[in-house]
Amino acid sequence: MSSPPRLLAFAGSLRQESFNKRLLRVLADAARTSGAEVTLLELREHPLPIYDGDIEAKGMPDQVRRLQALLADHDGLLISCPEYNGGVPALVKNTLDWISRPLEDGSSGMGLYRGKVAGICAASPGGLGGLRALIALRDLLAKLGLWVAPSQLAVASANDAFDSTGALADERQAKSIGRLASEVVGAARVLRDLRHDNT
Ligand SMILES: Cc1cc2nc3c(=O)[nH]c(=O)nc-3n(C[C@H](O)[C@H](O)[C@H](O)COP(=O)(O)O)c2cc1C
């Protein structure tokens, strides 16, 4: 039996009481149930400046190197992404952009994404649940070379969506997150084998 796929999970929000952090925990638990090892990444512990080529030219920030090393050690990403003005928050784009920059050996950071899997979800107090951000995020991740699972979940009215244990109160949403997790974990296994066959 092959080793469990490893997924790196982060929410695109820094705030303590973030709905997306809550949703990410639900997705991470579902992915573990589906057989993955999940590393929860708290972006507040990895503060990055807004991308600036002059900063990079002076020497890549240590935090970028740490995030690149983390992604190198994982088979894919789980992201719960807030929607800001119909799009992806700067935090998410900036984090993905820094990671895509060249590695210490000069190879492209894009290689850290290529051929890996991503599972995406969103939560918002609003009525669309962050659906428009997911459309933009899916496009962005695909451009980075990730295979984005067809299932996704946008949780509307997020202030009422979680029960006291942190689980999704709505049974259909709970099923959807399980389906998403199982798609991601299944694809992570297949894509990992493909990557290894191609190296
Ligand atoms: C700059 C900004 C823009 C926002 N734009 C949207 C939006 O387009 N759609 C939406 O559903 N919510 C929008 N919101 C509300 C967020 O969904 C809400 O703050 C949410 O709680 C953020 O996610 P978090 O709970 O994980 O921090 C916006 C919030 C901010 C700060």
mmCIF file of C-alpha atoms and ligand atoms in Angstrom:
data_model
loop_
_atom_site.group_PDB
_atom_site.id
_atom_site.type_symbol
_atom_site.label_atom_id
_atom_site.label_comp_id
_atom_site.label_asym_id
_atom_site.label_seq_id
_atom_site.Cartn_x
_atom_site.Cartn_y
_atom_site.Cartn_z
ATOM 1 C CA MET A 1 0.000 0.000 0.000
ATOM 2 C CA SER A 2 1.423 3.401 -0.982
ATOM 3 C CA SER A 3 2.026 6.097 1.619
ATOM 4 C CA PRO A 4 -0.805 8.577 2.223
ATOM 5 C CA PRO A 5 -0.823 11.638 -0.013
ATOM 6 C CA ARG A 6 0.287 14.787 1.776
ATOM 7 C CA LEU A 7 -1.789 17.954 1.474
ATOM 8 C CA LEU A 8 -0.847 21.466 2.544
ATOM 9 C CA ALA A 9 -3.898 23.422 3.726
ATOM 10 C CA PHE A 10 -4.334 27.144 4.271
ATOM 11 C CA ALA A 11 -7.117 29.684 4.598
ATOM 12 C CA GLY A 12 -6.891 32.967 2.730
ATOM 13 C CA SER A 13 -7.704 34.980 5.815
ATOM 14 C CA LEU A 14 -5.535 36.058 8.734
ATOM 15 C CA ARG A 15 -8.203 36.864 11.290
ATOM 16 C CA GLN A 16 -8.616 34.632 14.304
ATOM 17 C CA GLU A 17 -12.361 34.005 13.941
ATOM 18 C CA SER A 18 -12.213 33.530 10.172
ATOM 19 C CA PHE A 19 -15.073 31.504 8.670
ATOM 20 C CA ASN A 20 -12.625 30.219 6.090
ATOM 21 C CA LYS A 21 -10.324 28.898 8.800
ATOM 22 C CA ARG A 22 -13.315 27.016 10.200
ATOM 23 C CA LEU A 23 -14.254 25.623 6.798
ATOM 24 C CA LEU A 24 -10.647 24.651 6.135
ATOM 25 C CA ARG A 25 -10.586 22.597 9.341
ATOM 26 C CA VAL A 26 -13.711 20.737 8.156
ATOM 27 C CA LEU A 27 -12.109 20.060 4.756
ATOM 28 C CA ALA A 28 -8.829 18.989 6.376
ATOM 29 C CA ASP A 29 -10.667 16.519 8.636
ATOM 30 C CA ALA A 30 -12.574 15.126 5.639
ATOM 31 C CA ALA A 31 -9.306 14.729 3.701
ATOM 32 C CA ARG A 32 -7.771 12.845 6.638
ATOM 33 C CA THR A 33 -10.830 10.583 6.699
ATOM 34 C CA SER A 34 -10.241 9.957 2.990
ATOM 35 C CA GLY A 35 -6.683 8.854 3.756
ATOM 36 C CA ALA A 36 -4.497 11.961 3.402
ATOM 37 C CA GLU A 37 -1.979 13.488 5.757
ATOM 38 C CA VAL A 38 -2.833 17.171 6.097
ATOM 39 C CA THR A 39 -0.545 19.973 7.276
ATOM 40 C CA LEU A 40 -2.500 23.020 8.440
ATOM 41 C CA LEU A 41 -0.625 26.195 7.575
ATOM 42 C CA GLU A 42 -1.446 29.392 9.475
ATOM 43 C CA LEU A 43 -0.425 32.215 7.142
ATOM 44 C CA ARG A 44 -0.191 34.642 10.053
ATOM 45 C CA GLU A 45 2.887 32.677 11.124
ATOM 46 C CA HIS A 46 4.432 33.215 7.677
ATOM 47 C CA PRO A 47 4.141 36.958 7.075
ATOM 48 C CA LEU A 48 5.271 37.981 3.607
ATOM 49 C CA PRO A 49 5.716 41.469 2.156
ATOM 50 C CA ILE A 50 3.716 42.310 -0.938
ATOM 51 C CA TYR A 51 5.765 40.939 -3.815
ATOM 52 C CA ASP A 52 8.553 43.386 -4.653
ATOM 53 C CA GLY A 53 11.282 42.515 -7.157
ATOM 54 C CA ASP A 54 13.750 44.722 -5.281
ATOM 55 C CA ILE A 55 13.265 42.708 -2.085
ATOM 56 C CA GLU A 56 13.762 39.509 -4.085
ATOM 57 C CA ALA A 57 16.892 40.908 -5.744
ATOM 58 C CA LYS A 58 18.423 41.569 -2.314
ATOM 59 C CA GLY A 59 17.810 37.935 -1.309
ATOM 60 C CA MET A 60 14.704 35.781 -1.119
ATOM 61 C CA PRO A 61 12.900 36.248 2.226
ATOM 62 C CA ASP A 62 13.356 33.266 4.557
ATOM 63 C CA GLN A 63 9.579 32.879 4.824
ATOM 64 C CA VAL A 64 9.353 32.308 1.067
ATOM 65 C CA ARG A 65 12.036 29.624 1.265
ATOM 66 C CA ARG A 66 10.125 27.983 4.130
ATOM 67 C CA LEU A 67 6.850 27.968 2.171
ATOM 68 C CA GLN A 68 8.590 26.628 -0.942
ATOM 69 C CA ALA A 69 10.158 23.830 1.120
ATOM 70 C CA LEU A 70 6.769 23.015 2.637
ATOM 71 C CA LEU A 71 5.062 22.793 -0.739
ATOM 72 C CA ALA A 72 7.922 20.689 -2.129
ATOM 73 C CA ASP A 73 7.133 18.183 0.625
ATOM 74 C CA HIS A 74 3.405 17.940 -0.260
ATOM 75 C CA ASP A 75 1.327 16.483 -3.080
ATOM 76 C CA GLY A 76 -1.235 19.255 -3.251
ATOM 77 C CA LEU A 77 -3.109 22.146 -1.703
ATOM 78 C CA LEU A 78 -6.365 22.633 0.162
ATOM 79 C CA ILE A 79 -7.460 26.276 0.170
ATOM 80 C CA SER A 80 -10.452 27.921 1.788
ATOM 81 C CA CYS A 81 -10.653 31.341 0.225
ATOM 82 C CA PRO A 82 -12.661 34.423 1.210
ATOM 83 C CA GLU A 83 -14.138 36.569 -1.540
ATOM 84 C CA TYR A 84 -13.041 40.191 -1.649
ATOM 85 C CA ASN A 85 -14.885 42.379 -4.131
ATOM 86 C CA GLY A 86 -15.747 39.403 -6.256
ATOM 87 C CA GLY A 87 -12.196 38.106 -6.414
ATOM 88 C CA VAL A 88 -9.311 36.403 -4.633
ATOM 89 C CA PRO A 89 -7.871 38.262 -1.604
ATOM 90 C CA ALA A 90 -4.401 39.763 -2.054
ATOM 91 C CA LEU A 91 -3.112 37.454 0.690
ATOM 92 C CA VAL A 92 -3.811 34.359 -1.403
ATOM 93 C CA LYS A 93 -2.446 35.774 -4.670
ATOM 94 C CA ASN A 94 0.638 37.193 -2.966
ATOM 95 C CA THR A 95 1.411 33.911 -1.205
ATOM 96 C CA LEU A 96 1.026 31.893 -4.413
ATOM 97 C CA ASP A 97 3.121 34.450 -6.344
ATOM 98 C CA TRP A 98 6.052 34.408 -3.913
ATOM 99 C CA ILE A 99 6.111 30.586 -3.897
ATOM 100 C CA SER A 100 6.270 30.584 -7.730
ATOM 101 C CA ARG A 101 9.597 32.479 -7.718
ATOM 102 C CA PRO A 102 12.877 30.646 -8.446
ATOM 103 C CA LEU A 103 14.203 28.153 -5.924
ATOM 104 C CA GLU A 104 17.671 28.299 -4.396
ATOM 105 C CA ASP A 105 19.036 26.015 -7.149
ATOM 106 C CA GLY A 106 17.700 28.416 -9.824
ATOM 107 C CA SER A 107 14.870 26.143 -10.990
ATOM 108 C CA SER A 108 11.390 27.622 -11.386
ATOM 109 C CA GLY A 109 9.130 27.706 -8.356
ATOM 110 C CA MET A 110 6.303 26.840 -10.756
ATOM 111 C CA GLY A 111 7.629 23.279 -10.615
ATOM 112 C CA LEU A 112 6.357 23.122 -7.028
ATOM 113 C CA TYR A 113 2.788 23.418 -8.343
ATOM 114 C CA ARG A 114 2.924 21.578 -11.665
ATOM 115 C CA GLY A 115 1.077 18.259 -11.721
ATOM 116 C CA LYS A 116 -0.190 18.549 -8.153
ATOM 117 C CA VAL A 117 -3.797 18.677 -6.987
ATOM 118 C CA ALA A 118 -5.863 21.455 -5.389
ATOM 119 C CA GLY A 119 -9.171 21.388 -3.552
ATOM 120 C CA ILE A 120 -10.935 24.693 -3.057
ATOM 121 C CA CYS A 121 -13.801 26.024 -0.967
ATOM 122 C CA ALA A 122 -15.033 29.369 0.303
ATOM 123 C CA ALA A 123 -17.161 30.801 3.092
ATOM 124 C CA SER A 124 -18.844 34.164 3.315
ATOM 125 C CA PRO A 125 -21.586 35.766 5.380
ATOM 126 C CA GLY A 126 -23.064 36.804 2.018
ATOM 127 C CA GLY A 127 -25.542 34.956 -0.173
ATOM 128 C CA LEU A 128 -23.133 33.547 -2.778
ATOM 129 C CA GLY A 129 -20.700 32.102 -0.253
ATOM 130 C CA GLY A 130 -17.655 33.355 -2.137
ATOM 131 C CA LEU A 131 -18.513 31.547 -5.364
ATOM 132 C CA ARG A 132 -17.045 34.308 -7.561
ATOM 133 C CA ALA A 133 -13.710 34.069 -5.743
ATOM 134 C CA LEU A 134 -13.679 30.320 -6.382
ATOM 135 C CA ILE A 135 -14.059 30.909 -10.134
ATOM 136 C CA ALA A 136 -11.042 33.239 -10.066
ATOM 137 C CA LEU A 137 -9.056 30.941 -7.758
ATOM 138 C CA ARG A 138 -9.711 27.888 -9.944
ATOM 139 C CA ASP A 139 -8.401 29.807 -12.954
ATOM 140 C CA LEU A 140 -5.337 31.040 -11.067
ATOM 141 C CA LEU A 141 -4.421 27.584 -9.758
ATOM 142 C CA ALA A 142 -4.882 26.009 -13.186
ATOM 143 C CA LYS A 143 -2.508 28.591 -14.646
ATOM 144 C CA LEU A 144 0.052 27.533 -12.046
ATOM 145 C CA GLY A 145 -0.249 23.978 -13.375
ATOM 146 C CA LEU A 146 -2.352 22.430 -10.622
ATOM 147 C CA TRP A 147 -5.201 20.019 -11.311
ATOM 148 C CA VAL A 148 -8.167 21.569 -9.510
ATOM 149 C CA ALA A 149 -10.795 19.099 -8.300
ATOM 150 C CA PRO A 150 -14.099 19.621 -10.155
ATOM 151 C CA SER A 151 -16.077 19.641 -6.881
ATOM 152 C CA GLN A 152 -15.973 22.743 -4.721
ATOM 153 C CA LEU A 153 -18.093 24.254 -1.971
ATOM 154 C CA ALA A 154 -19.149 27.846 -1.352
ATOM 155 C CA VAL A 155 -20.756 28.231 2.078
ATOM 156 C CA ALA A 156 -23.209 31.161 2.169
ATOM 157 C CA SER A 157 -24.482 32.772 5.398
ATOM 158 C CA ALA A 158 -21.322 31.469 7.042
ATOM 159 C CA ASN A 159 -22.190 33.032 10.399
ATOM 160 C CA ASP A 160 -24.956 30.384 10.718
ATOM 161 C CA ALA A 161 -23.278 27.525 8.860
ATOM 162 C CA PHE A 162 -21.271 25.831 11.626
ATOM 163 C CA ASP A 163 -22.592 24.004 14.686
ATOM 164 C CA SER A 164 -21.054 24.228 18.159
ATOM 165 C CA THR A 165 -18.565 21.445 17.340
ATOM 166 C CA GLY A 166 -17.294 23.319 14.266
ATOM 167 C CA ALA A 167 -18.995 20.914 11.835
ATOM 168 C CA LEU A 168 -21.134 22.104 8.915
ATOM 169 C CA ALA A 169 -24.727 22.188 10.144
ATOM 170 C CA ASP A 170 -26.239 21.506 6.714
ATOM 171 C CA GLU A 171 -26.132 17.832 5.785
ATOM 172 C CA ARG A 172 -25.814 18.510 2.035
ATOM 173 C CA GLN A 173 -22.865 20.810 2.626
ATOM 174 C CA ALA A 174 -21.232 18.211 4.881
ATOM 175 C CA LYS A 175 -21.663 15.631 2.094
ATOM 176 C CA SER A 176 -20.246 18.064 -0.476
ATOM 177 C CA ILE A 177 -17.100 18.655 1.548
ATOM 178 C CA GLY A 178 -16.675 14.877 1.916
ATOM 179 C CA ARG A 179 -17.010 14.458 -1.856
ATOM 180 C CA LEU A 180 -14.493 17.239 -2.483
ATOM 181 C CA ALA A 181 -12.019 15.681 -0.040
ATOM 182 C CA SER A 182 -12.340 12.251 -1.575
ATOM 183 C CA GLU A 183 -11.809 13.655 -5.120
ATOM 184 C CA VAL A 184 -8.706 15.537 -3.988
ATOM 185 C CA VAL A 185 -7.183 12.596 -2.148
ATOM 186 C CA GLY A 186 -7.900 10.170 -5.021
ATOM 187 C CA ALA A 187 -6.381 12.559 -7.554
ATOM 188 C CA ALA A 188 -3.388 13.251 -5.302
ATOM 189 C CA ARG A 189 -2.501 9.541 -5.357
ATOM 190 C CA VAL A 190 -2.814 9.255 -9.143
ATOM 191 C CA LEU A 191 -0.953 12.496 -9.851
ATOM 192 C CA ARG A 192 1.848 11.605 -7.437
ATOM 193 C CA ASP A 193 2.405 8.331 -9.322
ATOM 194 C CA LEU A 194 2.368 10.218 -12.643
ATOM 195 C CA ARG A 195 4.896 12.789 -11.380
ATOM 196 C CA HIS A 196 7.178 10.007 -10.180
ATOM 197 C CA ASP A 197 6.863 8.165 -13.521
ATOM 198 C CA ASN A 198 7.932 11.370 -15.295
ATOM 199 C CA THR A 199 11.026 12.015 -13.161
HETATM 200 C C1 LIG B 1 -12.260 44.179 1.212
HETATM 201 C C2 LIG B 1 -13.416 43.220 1.401
HETATM 202 C C3 LIG B 1 -14.189 42.911 0.328
HETATM 203 C C4 LIG B 1 -15.236 41.989 0.468
HETATM 204 N N1 LIG B 1 -15.948 41.604 -0.637
HETATM 205 C C5 LIG B 1 -16.836 40.581 -0.533
HETATM 206 C C6 LIG B 1 -17.451 40.028 -1.705
HETATM 207 O O1 LIG B 1 -17.208 40.426 -2.823
HETATM 208 N N2 LIG B 1 -18.300 38.996 -1.535
HETATM 209 C C7 LIG B 1 -18.581 38.462 -0.294
HETATM 210 O O2 LIG B 1 -19.343 37.489 -0.215
HETATM 211 N N3 LIG B 1 -18.030 38.970 0.831
HETATM 212 C C8 LIG B 1 -17.153 40.014 0.739
HETATM 213 N N4 LIG B 1 -16.542 40.518 1.869
HETATM 214 C C9 LIG B 1 -16.954 40.000 3.179
HETATM 215 C C10 LIG B 1 -16.167 38.729 3.538
HETATM 216 O O3 LIG B 1 -16.798 37.631 2.927
HETATM 217 C C11 LIG B 1 -16.167 38.566 5.048
HETATM 218 O O4 LIG B 1 -15.407 39.596 5.633
HETATM 219 C C12 LIG B 1 -15.636 37.206 5.451
HETATM 220 O O5 LIG B 1 -15.901 37.016 6.816
HETATM 221 C C13 LIG B 1 -14.149 37.091 5.166
HETATM 222 O O6 LIG B 1 -13.703 35.782 5.369
HETATM 223 P P1 LIG B 1 -13.132 35.276 6.794
HETATM 224 O O7 LIG B 1 -14.319 35.166 7.722
HETATM 225 O O8 LIG B 1 -12.544 33.947 6.483
HETATM 226 O O9 LIG B 1 -12.128 36.288 7.284
HETATM 227 C C14 LIG B 1 -15.521 41.446 1.743
HETATM 228 C C15 LIG B 1 -14.717 41.807 2.851
HETATM 229 C C16 LIG B 1 -13.674 42.673 2.675
HETATM 230 C C17 LIG B 1 -12.792 42.996 3.882
#
